[in-house]
Amino acid sequence: MDWFDAFNHAMTTISTGGFSTHDASFGYFENNSMLWAATCFMLAGALPFVAFIRFARGKFRAFATDIQLRGFLMFLFATVMLIAVTRSLRSDVPIDKSLVDAAFNIVSVVTTTGYASEDYQLWGPFAVGMFFILTFVGGCSGSTAGGIKIYRFQILGRLAVANLTRIVSPNRVHPVLYHDRRVEDDVAFSILSFLVVLLFSLIGSTFLLAWFGLDLTTALTGSATALANVGPGLGDVIGPAGNFQSLPDAEKFVLSFMMILVR
């Protein structure tokens, strides 16, 4: 990149902001080295800042054993490999090309950065479905990323296991732990409340956008990407190869409110 592009993309990469100086985003450059560099720094922006402080202070074990950080990286690795291998097997795309594209675009969506190197809707229905689900994930708490955040999913998983255990063994004591600390009832209640509000906001926004005349794909994924603060949705209008410019003002006001609401 020239210095102007490099400076602008550096700021919107580490902040997981996602704005590019070109309409084609990172697809304009057609350079795999740039994609890998941006992927690394998007990851850095989505990791908990406290982990970097621990690392700088020499607490390498605390950095490496952070439950949220480890779970986030394992999730990304598994998702990238799944989509890359699936795409390579179902098309004539080489595995190395598939891997770099999958890594960049998946990290971009999960970290709520919103860059795109190409239209991943052309990768097949499996990839499209995965990218829609990934819209909600988000990065780690204490980072610049949006979304639901990894730690909420981890605690929800532990809560689900504990409740299923109580059903099977009503007399068994099964405390829910996270980072070796007990998850109090108010924490569990706040997470569930957050998800309920998010779900009803998604339903209400989708209904309103559809009432204004948008097709279901645009209305649903537009609401999802606004609530998660990701950027691109799915479909011909707001997909990774499109933008929100053509939407009428009323729809833009609804999506603007959704972006503010989730923050």
Coordinates of C-alpha atoms in Angstrom, one line a residue:
M1 CA 0.0 0.0 0.0
D2 CA 1.0 3.6 -0.3
W3 CA 1.4 5.5 3.0
F4 CA -2.0 7.1 2.9
D5 CA -3.8 3.8 2.5
A6 CA -1.6 2.1 5.0
F7 CA -2.2 4.7 7.7
N8 CA -6.0 4.7 7.2
H9 CA -6.2 0.9 7.1
A10 CA -4.0 0.6 10.2
M11 CA -6.3 2.8 12.2
T12 CA -9.5 1.0 11.1
T13 CA -7.9 -2.5 11.5
I14 CA -6.6 -2.3 15.1
S15 CA -9.8 -0.4 16.1
T16 CA -11.9 -3.1 14.3
G17 CA -13.7 -0.2 12.6
G18 CA -13.5 -1.6 9.1
F19 CA -13.7 1.5 6.9
S20 CA -11.5 1.4 3.8
T21 CA -10.3 4.1 1.4
H22 CA -11.7 2.0 -1.5
D23 CA -15.2 0.7 -2.3
A24 CA -13.8 -2.8 -2.9
S25 CA -12.3 -2.8 0.6
F26 CA -9.3 -5.1 0.8
G27 CA -10.3 -6.7 -2.4
Y28 CA -8.9 -3.6 -4.2
F29 CA -5.3 -4.6 -3.3
E30 CA -5.4 -8.3 -4.3
N31 CA -2.4 -9.0 -2.1
N32 CA -2.4 -12.0 0.3
S33 CA 0.4 -10.6 2.5
M34 CA -1.8 -7.6 3.2
L35 CA -4.7 -9.9 4.1
W36 CA -2.6 -11.9 6.6
A37 CA -1.2 -8.7 8.2
A38 CA -4.7 -7.2 8.6
T39 CA -6.0 -10.5 10.0
C40 CA -3.3 -10.5 12.7
F41 CA -4.1 -6.9 13.8
M42 CA -7.9 -7.5 13.6
L43 CA -7.3 -10.4 16.0
A44 CA -5.2 -8.1 18.2
G45 CA -8.0 -5.5 18.4
A46 CA -10.5 -8.2 19.4
L47 CA -8.4 -9.6 22.3
P48 CA -8.9 -8.4 25.8
F49 CA -6.6 -5.5 26.5
V50 CA -5.9 -6.7 30.0
A51 CA -4.2 -9.8 28.5
F52 CA -1.7 -7.5 26.7
I53 CA -1.0 -5.7 30.0
R54 CA -0.3 -9.1 31.6
F55 CA 2.0 -10.1 28.8
A56 CA 3.9 -6.8 28.9
R57 CA 4.5 -7.3 32.6
G58 CA 6.0 -10.8 32.0
K59 CA 2.9 -12.8 33.1
F60 CA 3.1 -15.1 30.1
R61 CA 1.3 -17.9 31.8
A62 CA -1.7 -15.7 32.7
F63 CA -1.8 -14.6 29.0
A64 CA -1.6 -18.1 27.6
T65 CA -4.2 -19.6 30.1
D66 CA -6.8 -16.9 29.7
I67 CA -10.0 -18.8 29.2
Q68 CA -11.7 -16.2 27.0
L69 CA -8.6 -15.7 24.8
R70 CA -8.0 -19.4 24.4
G71 CA -11.6 -20.1 23.6
F72 CA -11.8 -17.3 21.1
L73 CA -8.7 -18.4 19.2
M74 CA -9.7 -22.0 19.2
F75 CA -13.2 -21.1 17.9
L76 CA -11.7 -19.0 15.1
F77 CA -9.2 -21.7 14.1
A78 CA -11.9 -24.4 13.9
T79 CA -14.3 -22.1 11.9
V80 CA -11.6 -21.0 9.4
M81 CA -10.4 -24.6 8.8
L82 CA -14.0 -25.8 8.4
I83 CA -15.0 -23.2 5.8
A84 CA -11.6 -23.2 4.0
V85 CA -11.6 -27.0 3.6
T86 CA -15.3 -27.1 2.6
R87 CA -14.8 -24.5 0.0
S88 CA -11.7 -26.1 -1.4
L89 CA -13.4 -29.5 -1.6
R90 CA -16.6 -28.2 -3.3
S91 CA -14.8 -25.9 -5.8
D92 CA -11.6 -25.7 -7.8
V93 CA -10.1 -23.1 -5.4
P94 CA -6.6 -24.2 -4.1
I95 CA -6.4 -24.8 -0.3
D96 CA -3.9 -22.0 0.3
K97 CA -6.1 -19.4 -1.5
S98 CA -9.2 -20.7 0.3
L99 CA -7.4 -20.6 3.6
V100 CA -6.2 -16.9 3.3
D101 CA -9.7 -15.8 2.1
A102 CA -11.5 -17.7 4.9
A103 CA -9.1 -16.5 7.6
F104 CA -9.4 -12.8 6.6
N105 CA -13.2 -12.6 6.0
I106 CA -14.1 -14.8 9.0
V107 CA -11.8 -12.8 11.4
S108 CA -13.2 -9.6 9.9
V109 CA -16.8 -10.6 10.6
V110 CA -16.2 -12.2 14.0
T111 CA -14.2 -9.3 15.3
T112 CA -16.9 -7.0 13.9
T113 CA -14.4 -5.1 11.7
G114 CA -16.4 -5.5 8.5
Y115 CA -13.7 -5.7 5.9
A116 CA -14.2 -7.9 2.8
S117 CA -11.6 -9.3 0.4
E118 CA -14.3 -10.7 -1.9
D119 CA -18.0 -11.7 -2.1
Y120 CA -18.1 -14.7 0.2
Q121 CA -21.7 -15.3 -0.7
L122 CA -20.3 -17.0 -3.8
W123 CA -18.7 -19.7 -1.6
G124 CA -22.0 -21.6 -1.4
P125 CA -25.0 -21.8 1.0
F126 CA -23.0 -23.4 3.8
A127 CA -20.6 -20.5 3.9
V128 CA -23.5 -18.0 3.7
G129 CA -25.2 -19.6 6.7
M130 CA -22.0 -19.7 8.7
F131 CA -21.3 -16.0 8.0
F132 CA -24.8 -15.1 9.2
I133 CA -24.2 -17.0 12.5
L134 CA -20.7 -15.5 12.9
T135 CA -22.3 -12.0 12.7
F136 CA -23.5 -12.4 16.3
V137 CA -20.3 -13.8 17.9
G138 CA -18.1 -10.8 18.4
G139 CA -14.7 -10.7 20.1
C140 CA -13.5 -10.7 23.7
S141 CA -14.7 -8.4 26.5
G142 CA -12.4 -5.5 27.1
S143 CA -11.6 -5.1 23.4
T144 CA -12.8 -2.8 20.6
A145 CA -15.0 -5.6 19.1
G146 CA -18.8 -5.6 19.2
G147 CA -21.1 -8.6 19.1
I148 CA -22.4 -10.8 21.9
K149 CA -18.8 -11.5 23.0
I150 CA -17.1 -14.9 23.6
Y151 CA -17.3 -14.9 27.4
R152 CA -21.1 -14.8 27.3
F153 CA -21.2 -17.9 25.1
Q154 CA -18.8 -19.6 27.4
I155 CA -20.8 -18.8 30.6
L156 CA -24.1 -19.8 28.8
G157 CA -22.6 -23.2 27.9
R158 CA -21.6 -23.7 31.5
L159 CA -25.1 -22.7 32.7
A160 CA -26.7 -25.1 30.2
V161 CA -24.5 -28.0 31.4
A162 CA -25.3 -27.2 35.0
N163 CA -29.1 -27.1 34.4
L164 CA -29.0 -30.3 32.5
T165 CA -27.0 -31.9 35.3
R166 CA -29.7 -30.8 37.8
I167 CA -32.4 -32.3 35.7
V168 CA -30.6 -35.7 35.7
S169 CA -29.3 -35.5 39.3
P170 CA -31.6 -33.1 41.3
N171 CA -29.6 -33.6 44.5
R172 CA -26.2 -33.0 43.0
V173 CA -24.5 -29.6 43.7
H174 CA -23.0 -28.3 40.4
P175 CA -21.6 -24.8 40.8
V176 CA -21.0 -22.8 37.6
L177 CA -17.4 -21.6 37.5
Y178 CA -15.6 -19.2 35.1
H179 CA -11.9 -18.3 35.6
D180 CA -12.1 -20.4 38.8
R181 CA -14.8 -18.0 40.2
R182 CA -18.4 -18.9 40.9
V183 CA -20.8 -17.3 38.4
E184 CA -23.3 -15.5 40.6
D185 CA -27.1 -15.5 39.8
D186 CA -27.1 -11.8 39.0
V187 CA -24.4 -12.3 36.4
A188 CA -26.3 -15.2 34.8
F189 CA -29.5 -13.1 34.9
S190 CA -27.8 -10.1 33.2
I191 CA -26.4 -12.3 30.4
L192 CA -29.8 -13.9 29.7
S193 CA -31.5 -10.5 29.9
F194 CA -29.0 -9.1 27.4
L195 CA -29.7 -11.9 25.0
V196 CA -33.5 -11.6 25.3
V197 CA -33.3 -7.8 24.6
L198 CA -31.0 -8.5 21.6
L199 CA -33.4 -11.2 20.3
F200 CA -36.5 -9.0 20.5
S201 CA -34.6 -6.0 19.1
L202 CA -33.6 -8.2 16.1
I203 CA -37.2 -9.4 15.6
G204 CA -38.6 -5.9 15.9
S205 CA -36.1 -4.3 13.6
T206 CA -36.5 -7.1 11.0
F207 CA -40.3 -6.7 11.1
L208 CA -40.0 -2.9 10.7
L209 CA -37.6 -3.0 7.8
A210 CA -39.7 -5.6 6.1
W211 CA -42.8 -3.4 6.6
F212 CA -40.9 -0.5 4.9
G213 CA -40.4 -2.8 1.9
L214 CA -37.1 -4.5 2.2
D215 CA -36.7 -8.2 1.3
L216 CA -36.4 -10.6 4.2
T217 CA -32.7 -11.3 3.6
T218 CA -31.8 -7.6 3.6
A219 CA -34.1 -6.8 6.6
L220 CA -32.9 -9.7 8.7
T221 CA -29.1 -9.5 8.0
G222 CA -29.2 -5.7 8.1
S223 CA -30.7 -5.8 11.5
A224 CA -28.2 -8.4 12.7
T225 CA -25.2 -6.5 11.4
A226 CA -26.4 -3.3 12.9
L227 CA -27.0 -4.9 16.3
A228 CA -23.6 -6.6 16.2
N229 CA -21.9 -3.6 14.8
V230 CA -20.3 -5.7 12.0
G231 CA -20.9 -3.8 8.8
P232 CA -21.7 -6.0 5.8
G233 CA -24.9 -8.1 5.8
L234 CA -26.0 -10.6 3.2
G235 CA -27.9 -10.3 -0.1
D236 CA -27.4 -8.3 -3.3
V237 CA -27.9 -4.9 -1.6
I238 CA -25.9 -4.9 1.7
G239 CA -23.8 -7.9 1.1
P240 CA -19.9 -7.8 1.2
A241 CA -20.0 -6.6 -2.4
G242 CA -22.6 -3.9 -1.7
N243 CA -23.4 -1.2 0.8
F244 CA -26.2 0.7 2.5
Q245 CA -26.1 3.7 0.3
S246 CA -29.2 2.8 -1.7
L247 CA -31.5 2.2 1.3
P248 CA -34.2 4.9 1.9
D249 CA -33.8 7.3 4.8
A250 CA -36.4 5.6 7.0
E251 CA -34.5 2.3 6.9
K252 CA -31.2 4.0 7.6
F253 CA -32.8 5.7 10.7
V254 CA -34.0 2.3 12.0
L255 CA -30.5 0.7 11.5
S256 CA -28.8 3.8 13.1
F257 CA -31.0 3.4 16.1
M258 CA -30.1 -0.4 16.3
M259 CA -26.4 0.4 16.2
I260 CA -26.7 2.9 19.1
L261 CA -29.0 0.6 21.1
V262 CA -26.6 -2.4 21.2
R263 CA -23.7 -0.2 22.3

